[in-house]
Every structure is written in C-alpha cells, then in structure tokens.
C-alpha cells in the first residue's frame, strides 16, 4: 500500500486546503475547531451557518455518487478532505447523521421519490436527522425493539420510547426502527420509518451528561404520525436496512478523527513539558506508548479503507472501534495524570470544562456508543477467532 497522495489527489488536497484557508475565517475561525463530541452546544448557530457554506461549495456528501448530488469522491479523496478539515480547524459539524448515515441508506434502499425528497435537503445543510434505535431494553440487543407503528389510513402511527437519541432536540427528522408486525419476535417484523420530529406526538427530553451538556435525549412517541410511504426498504424488513446504516457509521470520517486525536496528543505533550510532568519516567512511557498506538491506529485504518469503496465492514470495523475508543479513553486518563490535581478544578462557573477535562469525561461514552467494547469483543471472538457463539436468550 502506497500511502503518498497520487498526483490527482495532491491537486485535490491543494484545492481543499486553499478553500479551507479562504473560508475558515471570521466567526468560523473563532470557533477554533470546537463543536465536536462532548462540546455539541458550542457555537451551534454559527456551525449551522457553516453547514450552508459547506453546502454551497458542494462539500457535503462528497462521497455520494454524482447521480445523487455528491461528487463521487474516491475513498482517498474523502480521507484527504477529512484530514484537511481537521488541519484547518474548521467548525465541528452541526450534524453528520443525515450525510453519513441516513443519506447513504436512502441511496441504497430508498425509492426514487424518497431520494428526491430527502437527499437534496441533506446536501443543502438544511435538514438535520437523528437516529432512533436504542430503547431502554434495546441497546446492545437492538433486536429487542418494542416501539411499534400501526397503519391508520395513509399514515403510520408510532408509539414507544427511544433513549440516548443524539441531537434529537435539534433534529427535523428521525429514522426510527419500530415493530410493524404485532407479535413479531426479535429482528423479524421491524420496519425503518422516517418520522418528522416537529409534531404533537413527539416529546424530546434532554439527558444531562457528565460533560454537563445534553447531546442526547429520551424521545417519546405517543401517536406520532408519518406518511405511509416513509418506510425505507420493505415493511417488515427494517432489520437489514438498520444494519446497513450501522455499517455506514464506520468509514473515512475515522481518519479525520485520528488527526484530531494527534492534535490532542501533541498538545498534551506540550502541557507535560510545561508543567514538568515530562520528566516523570512513567508519564514519558505512557506518552510514547500513546504515540505508537495512534500510529498503529492510523495505518490499520488506512489499510482497512484501501481498496474498498464501501464502509469498513466487520470484523475490521470492530477492531478499529475497540482500538480507537479505548485509546482515546486512555488519553483522557493520561491527560488527568499529567495535569495532576488541577485537572479536578473547573475554571468557569458552574461547570466550564477545558479541552482535556471534556476528553476525559466524554470519552467514557466512546466505549459504549456505536457498539460497546464488550460487543466488539464478542464480534471479534466469534467472527475472527471462531470461538463458540455466546448463548442467546432462550426465554422467549
Ligand atoms: C454518547 C452516546 C450517544 C448515543 N447516541 C445514540 C443515538 O443517536 N441513537 C441511538 O439509537 N442510540 C444512541 N446511543 C446508544 C448506544 O447505542 C447504546 O448506549 C449502546 O448500544 C449500549 O446499549 P445500552 O446503553 O442499552 O447498554 P446495554 O446494552 O444494556 O449494556 C449494558 C452493559 O452490558 C454489556 N453487554 C450487553 N450485552 C452484552 C453481551 N452480549 N456480552 C457482553 N457484554 C454485554 C455492555 O457492553 C454494557 O457494558 C448513544 C450512546 C451514547 C453513550
């Protein structure tokens, strides 16, 4: 695998870098790249404006085919775009669920009418989406979904509760996995519905996180309605659509992610130098190890992405997820060790976290969302090592 840019990719990199230099200015530059995980409320209105700037230049959905309004950018170019995005400290994206998850799902499974209705507003940075999968009794065990939908004339009526729904308080639409065949069991009888959020039957209750922000929410559907045609894929076949969406969750965005990890690590090394922690041999070892592991992560991700024009598939996706989530959590712990007791004090009132405090606290969730570490280990154990499958529940 040759990791250098090919000539056409070099030109693409130059274009992206120049565009970022011209546009990450003024109030966008003032955000300093903030607005990421654990920091979602920061500068939200400005970040919404930024979505319009990206959209106007055709930088949303660059990996989508030209036929569907994207640029048909290669994996290498998507990686370059993400790298340059992070390098330029462009604003944290207001929401990537439409672009990264729902859009590709509709391209793969949607009807032409659904594609015409839902793709353009995503590319225009105009409609925000949230993901209605998890429920109080259906997290790791997603097939246990109990939220139900019944047809009433030309509309589905949705009743049930979702939880941990990121961005539901800002979203215009939710893609909801629900049970449309009464009495069906596990992954059978589920459907993938698109439900508008702004209606009386939808109530969103924010959940306050350790970071004191409320990225995610409980969402109660109580007779919420959506048009009969707003089912992606066949009625009763929502499980395969839902899994396809999950596969899109892991892809080229990961490399941009890693560049921001690298920036965090670089800053942490600076802090260690400044406060003298760098002369502590244990801290030095932990920093060196962190650096080496980040390099491993980068090359492994590149290796997984190279040669594919599709999302990273399991089991590679599970290995990468397990590795990056654990790495970042350990970085947060290392940051606290380097900062010493000062890491336990916040500067602002009542709870203004600095970058490393945010990383330390938010990264606790990274080994949970997108499939917990234990679930990734189960996948690796069963699919890579060929260990006996874990016993499935037999009570029903
Ligand atoms: C920051 C954040 C954002 C999220 N955003 C969304 C979102 O937008 N939309 C959405 O639908 N969901 C979202 N989630 C939910 C996330 O997908 C679930 O939290 C995750 O799937 C785990 O489910 P759970 O919380 O119900 O835990 P459970 O599934 O109840 O698991 C509890 C514990 O048991 C372990 N465990 C469970 N099953 C097994 C097993 N078979 N073997 C070994 N150990 C097991 C788990 O690893 C975990 O430690 C988000 C979560 C977080 C933290």
Coordinates of C-alpha atoms and ligand atoms in Angstrom, one line a residue:
X1 CA 0.0 0.0 0.0
X2 CA 1.5 3.3 -1.1
X3 CA 0.3 6.0 1.4
X4 CA 1.5 9.0 -0.6
X5 CA -1.0 11.1 -2.5
X6 CA -1.3 10.3 -6.2
X7 CA -0.9 13.4 -8.4
X8 CA -4.6 13.9 -8.9
X9 CA -5.1 13.5 -5.1
X10 CA -2.3 16.1 -4.5
X11 CA -4.3 18.5 -6.6
X12 CA -7.4 17.7 -4.7
X13 CA -5.6 18.3 -1.4
X14 CA -4.3 21.7 -2.6
X15 CA -7.8 22.7 -3.6
X16 CA -9.3 21.7 -0.3
X17 CA -6.6 23.4 1.7
X18 CA -7.0 26.6 -0.3
X19 CA -10.8 26.5 0.1
X20 CA -10.4 26.0 3.9
X21 CA -7.9 28.9 4.1
X22 CA -10.4 31.2 2.3
X23 CA -13.4 30.1 4.3
X24 CA -12.4 29.2 7.8
X25 CA -12.2 32.9 8.7
X26 CA -14.0 35.3 11.0
X27 CA -16.7 33.7 13.2
X28 CA -15.9 30.3 11.8
X29 CA -12.2 30.5 12.6
X30 CA -13.1 31.9 16.1
X31 CA -14.6 28.6 17.0
X32 CA -11.1 27.1 16.8
X33 CA -12.4 23.7 15.5
X34 CA -14.7 23.3 18.5
X35 CA -18.2 21.8 18.5
X36 CA -17.2 18.1 18.4
X37 CA -18.2 15.3 20.7
X38 CA -18.9 16.4 24.3
X39 CA -19.0 20.0 23.0
X40 CA -22.0 19.9 20.8
X41 CA -23.7 23.1 22.1
X42 CA -20.6 25.2 21.5
X43 CA -21.4 27.9 18.8
X44 CA -24.3 25.8 17.4
X45 CA -25.9 28.7 15.5
X46 CA -22.6 29.6 13.8
X47 CA -22.0 25.9 13.0
X48 CA -25.4 25.8 11.3
X49 CA -24.4 28.7 9.1
X50 CA -21.2 26.9 8.4
X51 CA -23.2 24.0 7.0
X52 CA -24.7 26.4 4.4
X53 CA -21.2 27.5 3.5
X54 CA -20.0 23.9 3.0
X55 CA -23.2 23.0 1.1
X56 CA -22.8 26.0 -1.3
X57 CA -19.4 24.7 -2.3
X58 CA -20.5 21.1 -2.6
X59 CA -18.6 19.8 0.3
X60 CA -21.5 17.9 1.9
X61 CA -21.9 14.3 0.7
X62 CA -18.7 14.3 -1.3
X63 CA -18.6 10.5 -1.3
X64 CA -22.1 10.2 -2.7
X65 CA -22.4 9.5 -6.4
X66 CA -22.8 12.4 -8.8
X67 CA -26.2 11.0 -9.8
X68 CA -27.4 11.6 -6.2
X69 CA -25.9 15.0 -5.9
X70 CA -22.5 14.2 -4.5
X71 CA -19.0 14.5 -6.0
X72 CA -18.4 10.8 -6.3
X73 CA -15.1 11.4 -4.5
X74 CA -12.8 8.4 -4.0
X75 CA -12.1 7.0 -0.6
X76 CA -8.6 8.6 -0.8
X77 CA -10.2 12.0 -1.5
X78 CA -12.6 11.6 1.3
X79 CA -9.8 10.9 3.6
X80 CA -7.9 13.9 2.3
X81 CA -10.9 16.1 2.8
X82 CA -11.3 14.9 6.4
X83 CA -7.6 15.4 7.1
X84 CA -7.6 19.0 5.7
X85 CA -10.9 19.8 7.5
X86 CA -9.3 18.9 10.8
X87 CA -6.0 20.6 9.9
X88 CA -7.8 23.8 9.1
X89 CA -9.7 23.7 12.4
X90 CA -13.0 24.1 10.6
X91 CA -16.1 24.2 12.8
X92 CA -17.4 20.9 14.3
X93 CA -20.2 19.7 12.1
X94 CA -23.6 20.5 13.4
X95 CA -24.8 17.0 12.5
X96 CA -23.4 14.3 10.3
X97 CA -26.2 11.8 10.7
X98 CA -28.0 12.9 7.6
X99 CA -24.9 13.0 5.4
X100 CA -23.2 10.0 7.0
X101 CA -25.9 7.6 7.9
X102 CA -29.4 8.3 6.5
X103 CA -28.3 9.6 3.1
X104 CA -26.3 6.6 2.1
X105 CA -29.1 4.3 3.4
X106 CA -31.6 6.1 1.3
X107 CA -29.3 5.9 -1.7
X108 CA -29.0 2.1 -1.2
X109 CA -32.6 1.2 -0.2
X110 CA -34.8 4.3 -0.8
X111 CA -37.4 4.7 -3.6
X112 CA -36.7 7.4 -6.3
X113 CA -39.4 9.5 -4.6
X114 CA -37.6 9.2 -1.2
X115 CA -34.3 10.0 -2.8
X116 CA -35.8 13.1 -4.4
X117 CA -37.5 14.2 -1.2
X118 CA -34.8 13.5 1.4
X119 CA -31.3 13.8 -0.2
X120 CA -31.3 17.4 -1.5
X121 CA -32.1 19.0 1.9
X122 CA -29.2 17.0 3.4
X123 CA -26.8 18.2 0.8
X124 CA -28.1 21.7 1.3
X125 CA -27.3 21.5 5.0
X126 CA -31.0 22.3 5.6
X127 CA -32.4 19.3 7.4
X128 CA -31.0 17.6 10.5
X129 CA -31.6 14.0 11.4
X130 CA -31.3 11.8 14.5
X131 CA -31.1 8.1 14.9
X132 CA -33.9 6.4 16.8
X133 CA -32.6 2.9 17.5
X134 CA -31.8 2.4 21.2
X135 CA -34.6 1.9 23.7
X136 CA -34.5 1.3 27.5
X137 CA -34.5 -2.5 26.8
X138 CA -32.9 -2.5 23.4
X139 CA -29.3 -1.1 23.3
X140 CA -26.7 -3.7 22.6
X141 CA -29.6 -6.0 22.0
X142 CA -31.2 -3.9 19.3
X143 CA -33.5 -6.7 18.0
X144 CA -35.5 -6.2 21.3
X145 CA -37.0 -3.0 19.9
X146 CA -40.6 -2.5 21.3
X147 CA -41.6 0.8 19.8
X148 CA -44.5 0.0 17.5
X149 CA -46.1 1.5 14.4
X150 CA -49.5 0.8 13.0
X151 CA -51.1 1.9 9.8
X152 CA -54.0 4.2 10.1
X153 CA -55.2 5.0 6.6
X154 CA -52.3 6.6 4.7
X155 CA -50.2 7.2 7.9
X156 CA -48.2 5.2 10.3
X157 CA -48.9 5.9 14.0
X158 CA -45.8 5.4 16.2
X159 CA -45.9 4.7 19.9
X160 CA -43.0 3.9 22.2
X161 CA -39.8 5.3 23.7
X162 CA -36.3 5.8 22.4
X163 CA -33.4 6.7 24.5
X164 CA -29.8 8.2 24.1
X165 CA -31.0 9.8 20.8
X166 CA -28.2 12.2 19.9
X167 CA -29.2 15.6 18.6
X168 CA -33.0 14.8 18.8
X169 CA -33.5 18.2 20.3
X170 CA -32.1 19.8 17.2
X171 CA -33.3 17.3 14.5
X172 CA -36.1 17.8 12.0
X173 CA -36.5 14.1 11.3
X174 CA -35.7 10.8 13.0
X175 CA -35.0 7.4 11.4
X176 CA -36.9 5.1 13.7
X177 CA -36.6 1.3 13.9
X178 CA -40.0 0.1 15.0
X179 CA -42.1 -3.1 15.2
X180 CA -44.8 -3.0 12.5
X181 CA -45.9 -6.7 12.7
X182 CA -47.8 -7.2 16.0
X183 CA -46.5 -10.2 17.9
X184 CA -43.3 -10.5 15.8
X185 CA -40.1 -11.5 17.6
X186 CA -36.5 -10.3 17.5
X187 CA -35.3 -8.9 14.2
X188 CA -38.4 -10.1 12.3
X189 CA -41.3 -7.7 11.7
X190 CA -39.3 -4.5 12.1
X191 CA -39.5 -1.5 9.8
X192 CA -37.3 1.6 9.2
X193 CA -39.6 4.6 9.4
X194 CA -38.8 8.3 8.7
X195 CA -40.7 10.4 11.3
X196 CA -40.9 14.2 11.4
X197 CA -39.9 15.5 14.9
X198 CA -42.0 18.7 14.9
X199 CA -45.4 17.3 15.8
X200 CA -47.5 16.9 18.9
X201 CA -46.9 13.2 19.2
X202 CA -43.2 13.6 19.7
X203 CA -41.7 14.7 23.0
X204 CA -37.9 15.2 23.5
X205 CA -36.5 15.2 27.0
X206 CA -32.8 16.1 27.2
X207 CA -30.5 13.9 29.4
X208 CA -27.7 15.8 31.1
X209 CA -24.3 14.1 30.6
X210 CA -21.1 14.1 32.6
X211 CA -19.9 17.0 30.5
X212 CA -23.0 18.9 31.6
X213 CA -24.1 19.2 28.0
X214 CA -27.1 17.4 26.7
X215 CA -26.1 15.8 23.5
X216 CA -28.6 13.0 23.8
X217 CA -32.2 12.7 24.8
X218 CA -35.2 10.5 25.6
X219 CA -37.7 10.6 22.8
X220 CA -41.3 9.6 23.5
X221 CA -43.6 8.8 20.5
X222 CA -47.2 9.0 21.6
X223 CA -49.3 8.6 18.5
X224 CA -46.7 10.3 16.3
X225 CA -47.6 10.2 12.6
X226 CA -45.7 9.8 9.4
X227 CA -46.8 9.2 5.8
X228 CA -47.3 5.6 4.7
X229 CA -44.6 6.0 2.1
X230 CA -41.9 7.0 4.6
X231 CA -40.7 3.4 5.1
X232 CA -37.2 2.7 3.8
X233 CA -36.9 -0.8 2.3
X234 CA -39.8 -3.2 2.6
X235 CA -42.3 -3.2 5.5
X236 CA -41.1 -5.9 7.9
X237 CA -37.5 -5.8 6.5
X238 CA -36.2 -2.9 8.7
X239 CA -33.5 -5.1 10.3
X240 CA -31.4 -5.3 7.1
X241 CA -31.8 -1.6 6.5
X242 CA -30.9 -0.8 10.1
X243 CA -27.7 -2.9 9.8
X244 CA -26.7 -1.2 6.6
X245 CA -27.0 2.2 8.4
X246 CA -24.7 0.9 11.2
X247 CA -22.1 -0.1 8.6
X248 CA -22.1 3.4 7.2
X249 CA -21.3 4.7 10.7
X250 CA -17.7 3.5 10.4
X251 CA -15.8 4.8 7.5
X252 CA -13.5 7.5 6.2
X253 CA -14.5 10.0 8.9
X254 CA -12.3 7.9 11.2
X255 CA -9.2 9.3 9.7
X256 CA -10.1 12.9 10.3
X257 CA -11.0 11.8 13.8
X258 CA -7.4 10.5 14.2
X259 CA -5.9 13.7 13.1
X260 CA -7.7 15.5 15.8
X261 CA -6.5 12.8 18.2
X262 CA -3.0 13.6 17.1
X263 CA -3.5 17.3 17.8
X264 CA -4.8 16.4 21.2
X265 CA -1.8 14.3 21.9
X266 CA 0.6 17.0 20.6
X267 CA -1.0 19.5 23.0
X268 CA -0.8 17.1 25.9
X269 CA 3.0 16.6 25.2
X270 CA 3.3 20.4 25.4
X271 CA 1.4 20.5 28.7
X272 CA 3.7 17.8 30.1
X273 CA 6.8 19.8 29.0
X274 CA 5.4 23.0 30.5
X275 CA 4.4 21.6 33.9
X276 CA 7.4 19.3 34.3
X277 CA 5.4 16.0 34.1
X278 CA 7.5 15.1 31.1
X279 CA 10.5 14.3 33.4
X280 CA 8.4 11.6 35.2
X281 CA 9.6 8.3 33.6
X282 CA 6.1 6.7 33.8
X283 CA 4.5 9.6 32.1
X284 CA 7.1 9.5 29.4
X285 CA 6.4 5.9 28.8
X286 CA 2.7 6.4 28.7
X287 CA 3.1 9.3 26.2
X288 CA 5.4 7.3 24.0
X289 CA 3.0 4.3 24.1
X290 CA 0.1 6.6 23.2
X291 CA 2.0 8.0 20.2
X292 CA 2.9 4.5 19.0
X293 CA -0.6 3.2 19.3
X294 CA -2.0 6.2 17.4
X295 CA 0.4 5.4 14.6
X296 CA -0.9 1.8 14.6
X297 CA -4.4 3.0 14.5
X298 CA -3.7 5.3 11.6
X299 CA -2.1 2.6 9.5
X300 CA -4.6 0.0 10.4
X301 CA -7.4 2.3 9.4
X302 CA -5.8 3.2 6.1
X303 CA -5.2 -0.5 5.4
X304 CA -8.8 -1.3 6.1
X305 CA -10.1 1.5 3.9
X306 CA -7.7 0.9 1.0
X307 CA -9.2 -1.0 -1.9
X308 CA -12.7 -0.6 -0.7
X309 CA -15.4 1.8 -2.0
X310 CA -17.7 0.8 0.8
X311 CA -17.9 1.3 4.5
X312 CA -15.4 -0.6 6.6
X313 CA -17.0 -3.9 7.2
X314 CA -16.8 -6.2 10.3
X315 CA -14.6 -7.5 11.7
X316 CA -12.2 -4.8 10.8
X317 CA -14.7 -2.2 11.9
X318 CA -14.9 -3.8 15.3
X319 CA -11.2 -4.0 15.7
X320 CA -10.8 -0.3 14.8
X321 CA -13.7 0.8 17.0
X322 CA -12.4 -1.2 20.0
X323 CA -8.9 0.3 19.5
X324 CA -9.8 4.0 19.0
X325 CA -12.4 4.2 21.7
X326 CA -10.0 2.5 24.2
X327 CA -7.1 4.7 23.0
X328 CA -9.0 7.9 23.4
X329 CA -10.3 7.0 26.9
X330 CA -6.7 6.2 28.0
X331 CA -5.6 9.6 26.5
X332 CA -8.2 11.3 28.7
X333 CA -6.8 9.4 31.8
X334 CA -3.3 10.3 30.9
X335 CA -4.2 14.0 30.5
X336 CA -5.6 14.0 34.0
X337 CA -2.4 12.3 35.3
X338 CA -0.3 14.9 33.6
X339 CA -2.4 17.8 34.8
X340 CA -2.4 16.5 38.4
X341 CA -4.8 17.9 40.9
X342 CA -5.5 21.0 38.8
X343 CA -7.4 18.6 36.5
X344 CA -10.2 18.3 39.1
X345 CA -10.9 22.0 39.2
X346 CA -13.0 23.8 36.5
X347 CA -12.3 27.3 35.5
X348 CA -15.7 28.7 34.8
X349 CA -18.9 28.6 36.8
X350 CA -20.7 26.3 37.3
X351 CA -19.1 23.7 35.0
X352 CA -16.9 25.1 32.2
X353 CA -14.7 22.2 31.2
X354 CA -11.4 22.7 29.4
X355 CA -10.4 20.5 26.4
X356 CA -8.8 17.8 28.4
X357 CA -11.5 17.6 31.1
X358 CA -14.0 17.3 28.2
X359 CA -12.0 14.5 26.6
X360 CA -11.6 12.7 29.9
X361 CA -15.3 12.8 30.7
X362 CA -16.8 12.4 27.2
X363 CA -14.5 9.6 26.2
X364 CA -16.2 7.4 28.9
X365 CA -19.1 7.2 26.4
X366 CA -16.9 6.2 23.5
X367 CA -16.5 2.6 24.6
X368 CA -20.4 2.4 24.8
X369 CA -21.9 4.1 21.7
X370 CA -21.7 2.6 18.3
X371 CA -21.4 -0.8 20.0
X372 CA -19.8 -1.2 23.4
X373 CA -16.3 -2.7 23.8
X374 CA -17.8 -5.9 25.1
X375 CA -20.0 -6.2 22.0
X376 CA -16.9 -5.5 19.7
X377 CA -15.0 -8.2 21.6
X378 CA -17.9 -10.7 21.1
X379 CA -17.8 -10.0 17.3
X380 CA -14.1 -10.4 17.1
X381 CA -14.3 -13.6 19.2
X382 CA -17.0 -15.2 17.1
X383 CA -16.1 -14.0 13.6
X384 CA -12.3 -13.8 13.7
X385 CA -11.3 -16.3 16.3
X386 CA -14.1 -18.7 15.6
X387 CA -14.9 -19.1 19.3
X388 CA -18.2 -20.7 20.2
X389 CA -21.1 -18.1 19.9
X390 CA -22.3 -16.7 23.2
X391 CA -25.6 -18.3 24.3
X392 CA -28.6 -16.4 23.0
X393 CA -31.6 -15.8 25.3
X394 CA -34.0 -18.7 25.2
X395 CA -36.7 -17.4 27.5
X396 CA -38.9 -16.3 24.6
Ligands
LIG1 C1 -22.9 9.5 23.7 C2 -23.9 8.5 23.2 C3 -24.6 8.7 22.1 C4 -25.6 7.8 21.6 N1 -26.3 8.2 20.5 C5 -27.3 7.3 20.1 C6 -28.2 7.7 19.1 O1 -28.1 8.8 18.5 N2 -29.2 6.9 18.7 C7 -29.3 5.6 19.3 O2 -30.2 4.9 18.9 N3 -28.5 5.2 20.3 C8 -27.5 6.1 20.8 N4 -26.7 5.7 21.8 C9 -27.0 4.5 22.5 C10 -25.9 3.4 22.3 O3 -26.0 2.8 21.0 C11 -26.2 2.4 23.4 O4 -25.8 3.0 24.6 C12 -25.3 1.1 23.3 O5 -25.7 0.4 22.1 C13 -25.3 0.3 24.5 O6 -26.7 0.0 24.9 P1 -27.2 0.2 26.4 O7 -26.8 1.6 26.8 O8 -28.7 -0.1 26.4 O9 -26.4 -0.8 27.3 P2 -26.7 -2.3 27.4 O10 -26.9 -2.9 26.1 O11 -27.8 -2.5 28.4 O12 -25.4 -2.8 28.0 C14 -25.0 -2.6 29.4 C15 -23.6 -3.2 29.6 O13 -23.7 -4.7 29.3 C16 -22.7 -5.0 28.3 N5 -23.3 -6.0 27.5 C17 -24.5 -6.0 26.8 N6 -24.7 -7.1 26.1 C18 -23.6 -7.9 26.2 C19 -23.2 -9.1 25.7 N7 -24.0 -9.8 24.9 N8 -22.0 -9.6 26.0 C20 -21.1 -8.9 26.9 N9 -21.5 -7.7 27.4 C21 -22.7 -7.2 27.1 C22 -22.5 -3.8 27.5 O14 -21.2 -3.8 26.9 C23 -22.6 -2.7 28.6 O15 -21.3 -2.6 29.3 C24 -25.7 6.6 22.3 C25 -25.0 6.3 23.4 C26 -24.0 7.2 23.9 C27 -23.2 6.9 25.1

